[in-house]
Coordinates of C-alpha atoms in Angstrom, one line a residue:
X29 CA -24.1 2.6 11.6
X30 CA -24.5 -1.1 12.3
X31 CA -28.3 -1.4 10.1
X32 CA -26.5 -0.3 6.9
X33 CA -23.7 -3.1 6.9
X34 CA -24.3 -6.2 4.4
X35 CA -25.9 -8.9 6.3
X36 CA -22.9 -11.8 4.7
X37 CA -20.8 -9.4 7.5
X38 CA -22.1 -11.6 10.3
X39 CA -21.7 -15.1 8.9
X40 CA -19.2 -17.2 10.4
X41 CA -15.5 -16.7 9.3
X42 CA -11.9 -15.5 9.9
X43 CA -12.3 -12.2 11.8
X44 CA -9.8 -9.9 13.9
X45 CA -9.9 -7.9 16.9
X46 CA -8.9 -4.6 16.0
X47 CA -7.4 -3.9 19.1
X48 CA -5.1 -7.0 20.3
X49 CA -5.6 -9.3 16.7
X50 CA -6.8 -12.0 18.3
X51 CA -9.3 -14.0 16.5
X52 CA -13.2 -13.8 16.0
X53 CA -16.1 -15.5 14.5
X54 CA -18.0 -12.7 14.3
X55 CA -18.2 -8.8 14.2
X56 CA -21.4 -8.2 15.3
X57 CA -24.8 -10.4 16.1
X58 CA -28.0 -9.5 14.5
X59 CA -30.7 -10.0 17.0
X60 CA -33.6 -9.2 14.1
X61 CA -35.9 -6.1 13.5
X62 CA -33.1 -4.0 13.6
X63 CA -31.2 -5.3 17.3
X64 CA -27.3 -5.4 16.6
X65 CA -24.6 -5.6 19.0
X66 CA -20.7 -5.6 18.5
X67 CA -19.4 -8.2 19.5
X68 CA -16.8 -8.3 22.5
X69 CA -13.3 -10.1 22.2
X70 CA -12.6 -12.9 24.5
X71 CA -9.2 -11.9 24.5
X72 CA -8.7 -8.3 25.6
X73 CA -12.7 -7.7 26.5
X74 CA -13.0 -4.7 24.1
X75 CA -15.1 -4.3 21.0
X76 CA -14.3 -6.7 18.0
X77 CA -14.1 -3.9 15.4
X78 CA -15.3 -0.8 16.6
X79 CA -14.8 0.5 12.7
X80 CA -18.2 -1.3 11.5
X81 CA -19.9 2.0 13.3
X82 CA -17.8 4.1 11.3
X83 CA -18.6 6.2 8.3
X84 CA -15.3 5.3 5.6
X85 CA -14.4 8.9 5.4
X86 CA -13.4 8.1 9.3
X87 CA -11.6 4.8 8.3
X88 CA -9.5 6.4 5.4
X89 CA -8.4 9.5 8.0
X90 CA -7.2 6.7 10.8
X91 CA -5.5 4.9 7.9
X92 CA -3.7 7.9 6.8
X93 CA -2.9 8.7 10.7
X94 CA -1.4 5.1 10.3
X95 CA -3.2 3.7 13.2
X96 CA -2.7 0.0 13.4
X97 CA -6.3 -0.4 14.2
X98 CA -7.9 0.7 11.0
X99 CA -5.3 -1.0 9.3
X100 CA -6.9 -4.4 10.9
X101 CA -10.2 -3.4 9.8
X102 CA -9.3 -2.7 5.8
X103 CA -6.7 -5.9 5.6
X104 CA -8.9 -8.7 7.9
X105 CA -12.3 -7.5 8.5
X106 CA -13.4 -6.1 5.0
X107 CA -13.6 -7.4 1.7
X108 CA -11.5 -4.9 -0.4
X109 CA -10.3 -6.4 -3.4
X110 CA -9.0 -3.2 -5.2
X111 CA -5.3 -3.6 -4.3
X112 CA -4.4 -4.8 -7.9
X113 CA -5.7 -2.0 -9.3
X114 CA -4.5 0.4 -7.0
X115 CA -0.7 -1.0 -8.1
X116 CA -1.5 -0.1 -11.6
X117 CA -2.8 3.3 -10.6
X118 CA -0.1 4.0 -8.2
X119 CA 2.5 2.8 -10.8
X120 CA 0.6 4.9 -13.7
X121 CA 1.0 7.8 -11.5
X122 CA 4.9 7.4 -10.8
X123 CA 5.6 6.8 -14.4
X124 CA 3.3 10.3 -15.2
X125 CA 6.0 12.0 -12.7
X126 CA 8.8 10.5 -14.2
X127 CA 7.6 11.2 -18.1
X128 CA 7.4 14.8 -16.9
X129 CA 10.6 15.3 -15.4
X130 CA 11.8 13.4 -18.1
X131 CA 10.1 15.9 -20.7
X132 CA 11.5 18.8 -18.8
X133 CA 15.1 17.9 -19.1
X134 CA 14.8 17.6 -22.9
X135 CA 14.9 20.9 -24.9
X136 CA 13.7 19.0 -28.3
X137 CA 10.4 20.8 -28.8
X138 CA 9.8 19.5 -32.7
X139 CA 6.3 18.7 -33.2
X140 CA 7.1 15.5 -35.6
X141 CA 5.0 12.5 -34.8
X142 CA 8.1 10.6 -34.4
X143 CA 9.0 12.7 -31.5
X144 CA 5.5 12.6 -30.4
X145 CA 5.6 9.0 -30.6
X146 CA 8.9 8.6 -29.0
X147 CA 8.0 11.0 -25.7
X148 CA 5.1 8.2 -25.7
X149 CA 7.2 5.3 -25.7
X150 CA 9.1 6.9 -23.2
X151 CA 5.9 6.9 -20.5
X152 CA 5.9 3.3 -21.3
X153 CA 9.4 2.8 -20.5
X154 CA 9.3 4.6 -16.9
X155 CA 6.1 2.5 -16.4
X156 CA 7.7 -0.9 -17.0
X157 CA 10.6 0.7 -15.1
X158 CA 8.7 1.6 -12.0
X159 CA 7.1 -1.5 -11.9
X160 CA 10.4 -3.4 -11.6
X161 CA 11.8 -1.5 -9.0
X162 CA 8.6 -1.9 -7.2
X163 CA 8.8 -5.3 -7.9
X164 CA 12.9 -5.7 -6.3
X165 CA 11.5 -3.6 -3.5
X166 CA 8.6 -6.1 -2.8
X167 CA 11.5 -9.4 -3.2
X168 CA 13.9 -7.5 -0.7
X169 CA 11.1 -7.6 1.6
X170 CA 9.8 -11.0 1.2
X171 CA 13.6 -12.7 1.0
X172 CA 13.9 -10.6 4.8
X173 CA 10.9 -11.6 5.9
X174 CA 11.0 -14.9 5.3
X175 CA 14.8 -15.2 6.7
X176 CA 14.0 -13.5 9.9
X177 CA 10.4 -15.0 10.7
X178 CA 10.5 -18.1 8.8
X179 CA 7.5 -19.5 11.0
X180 CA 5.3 -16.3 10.2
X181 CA 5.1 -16.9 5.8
X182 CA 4.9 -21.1 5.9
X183 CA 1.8 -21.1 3.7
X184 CA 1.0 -19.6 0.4
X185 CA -2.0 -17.5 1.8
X186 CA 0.7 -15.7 4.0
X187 CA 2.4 -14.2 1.1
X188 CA -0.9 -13.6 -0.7
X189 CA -2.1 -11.3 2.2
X190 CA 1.2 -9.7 2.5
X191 CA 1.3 -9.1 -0.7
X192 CA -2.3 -7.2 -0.9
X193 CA -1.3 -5.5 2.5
X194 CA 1.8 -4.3 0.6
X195 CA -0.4 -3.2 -2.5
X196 CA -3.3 -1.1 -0.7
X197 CA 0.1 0.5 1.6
X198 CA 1.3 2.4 -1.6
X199 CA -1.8 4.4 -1.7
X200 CA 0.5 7.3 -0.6
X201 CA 1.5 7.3 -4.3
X202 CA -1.7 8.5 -5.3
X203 CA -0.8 12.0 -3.7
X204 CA 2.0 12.2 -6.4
X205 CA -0.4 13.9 -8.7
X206 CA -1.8 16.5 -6.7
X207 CA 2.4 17.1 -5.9
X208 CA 3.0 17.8 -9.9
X209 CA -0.7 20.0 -10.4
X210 CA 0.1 22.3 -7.8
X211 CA 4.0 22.7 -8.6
X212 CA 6.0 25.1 -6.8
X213 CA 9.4 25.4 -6.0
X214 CA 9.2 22.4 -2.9
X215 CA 7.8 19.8 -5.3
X216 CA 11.1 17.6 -4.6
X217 CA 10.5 18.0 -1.1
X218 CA 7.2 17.2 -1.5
X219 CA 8.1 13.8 -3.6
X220 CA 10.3 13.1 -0.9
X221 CA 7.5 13.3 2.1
X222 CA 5.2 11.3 0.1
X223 CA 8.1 8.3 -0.7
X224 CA 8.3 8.8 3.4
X225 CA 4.7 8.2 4.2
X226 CA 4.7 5.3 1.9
X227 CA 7.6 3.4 3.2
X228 CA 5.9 4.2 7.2
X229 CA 2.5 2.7 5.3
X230 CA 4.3 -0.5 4.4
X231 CA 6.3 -0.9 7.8
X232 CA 2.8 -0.4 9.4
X233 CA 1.2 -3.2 7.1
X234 CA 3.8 -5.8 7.9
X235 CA 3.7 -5.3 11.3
X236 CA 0.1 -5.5 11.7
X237 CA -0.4 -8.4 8.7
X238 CA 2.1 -10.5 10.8
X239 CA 1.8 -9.2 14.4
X240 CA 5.6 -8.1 14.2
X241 CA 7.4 -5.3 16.4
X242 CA 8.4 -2.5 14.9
X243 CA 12.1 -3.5 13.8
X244 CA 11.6 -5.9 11.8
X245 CA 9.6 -4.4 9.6
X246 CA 11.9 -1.9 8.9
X247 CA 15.1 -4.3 8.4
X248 CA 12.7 -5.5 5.7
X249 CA 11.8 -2.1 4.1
X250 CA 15.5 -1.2 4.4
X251 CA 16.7 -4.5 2.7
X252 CA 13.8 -3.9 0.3
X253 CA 15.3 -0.1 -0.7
X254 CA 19.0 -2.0 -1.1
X255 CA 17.9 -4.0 -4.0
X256 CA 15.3 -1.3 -5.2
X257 CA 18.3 1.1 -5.3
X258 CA 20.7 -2.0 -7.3
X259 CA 18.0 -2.3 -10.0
X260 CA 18.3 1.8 -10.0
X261 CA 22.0 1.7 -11.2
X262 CA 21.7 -1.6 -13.0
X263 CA 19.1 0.6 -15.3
X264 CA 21.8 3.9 -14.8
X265 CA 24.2 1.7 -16.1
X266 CA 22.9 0.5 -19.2
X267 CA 22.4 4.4 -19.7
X268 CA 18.9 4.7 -19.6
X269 CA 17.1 7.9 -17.5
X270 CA 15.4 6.4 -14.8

């Protein structure tokens, strides 16, 4: 409930209604011994961020429903700085899936430490790799972005919150182990649902990081997947397994 938020929540600052993203100085006032109250938007008359109330377990299942409204709350209304370390994770976990599919295609099962070491090197090479696709996938977005709402990214702290929204949007990723531990026969199917839900994930945190209908966003994600896909067979040409 409201009595177990940190009191810094109330101070003054850049807030969002969860409902119609209009502006707020506040979330909630504090009337002392133990009197909250949400506050109200001027704007659309509803609750300010109706999430405060919530327990996170409630948050997280809305955010994996994809509901614009908790996405609000984690990206304006919190103060979640774990998005750089959800990439690596996320890109830790892709590599892992790659390694092993990599591992399973070869047939060398000599137990030299210069295999050993190679196999290892070879984690490290899918990291870097799916870091740079991630990477090309991110630009294509951006270079749409800022082509079709140039007004929307003027400043440098437009990007920077994109960029986070993008980040904590690939937490779909994480599911990619779970995928390989409980392998069956459907676990391509079940790589393909999860690369699904993470592309809706970062159509739903552009449109709701820059207030954006739902086209564009996906212009941007598809443009994103075109240059993704050219770094793919720039690294298939040069004849590495990617």
């Amino acid at each position: 409930g409201l009595g177990v938020l940190p009191r810094a929540m109330a101070a003054l600052g850049a807030y969002r209604c969860i409902e119609c993203n209009g502006e707020a100085t506040e979330l909630y006032r504090d009337y002392q011994r133990g009197v909250l109250r949400i506050s109200i938007c001027k704007s659309c008359q509803k609750p300010v961020d109706k999430y405060i109330e919530y327990d996170p377990v409630i948050i997280l299942i809305n955010a994996v429903l994809c509901k614009a409204q908790a996405y609000r709350h984690i990206l304006f209304n919190t103060k979640i700085n774990i998005h750089g370390k959800l990439c690596i994770f996320c890109l830790l976990c892709e590599a892992y899936i790659r390694w092993l599919q990599l591992q399973d295609s070869s047939q060398n099962t000599d137990p030299d430490d210069l295999i050993r070491y190679a196999k290892e090197w070879d984690f490290y090479r899918m990291f870097g790799i799916a870091s740079l696709e991630q990477t090309s996938f991110f630009i294509g977005i951006f270079i749409t972005l800022w082509w079709m709402t140039p007004e929307m990214l003027k400043r440098k702290s437009d990007f920077i919150l994109l960029l986070k929204a993008l980040l904590l949007s690939t937490y779909g990723k994480l599911l990619l182990i779970p995928a390989v531990i409980w392998e069956h026969d459907y676990t391509p199917l079940c790589l393909a649902f999860i690369k699904v839900f993470v592309l809706i994930s970062n159509s739903q945190a552009i449109r709701v990081t820059l207030n954006l209908n739902r086209i564009v966003p996906w212009f941007a994600i598809f443009f994103g997947l075109i240059l993704e896909n050219g770094v793919v067979c720039l690294f298939q040409k040069m004849g590495w397994d990617v």
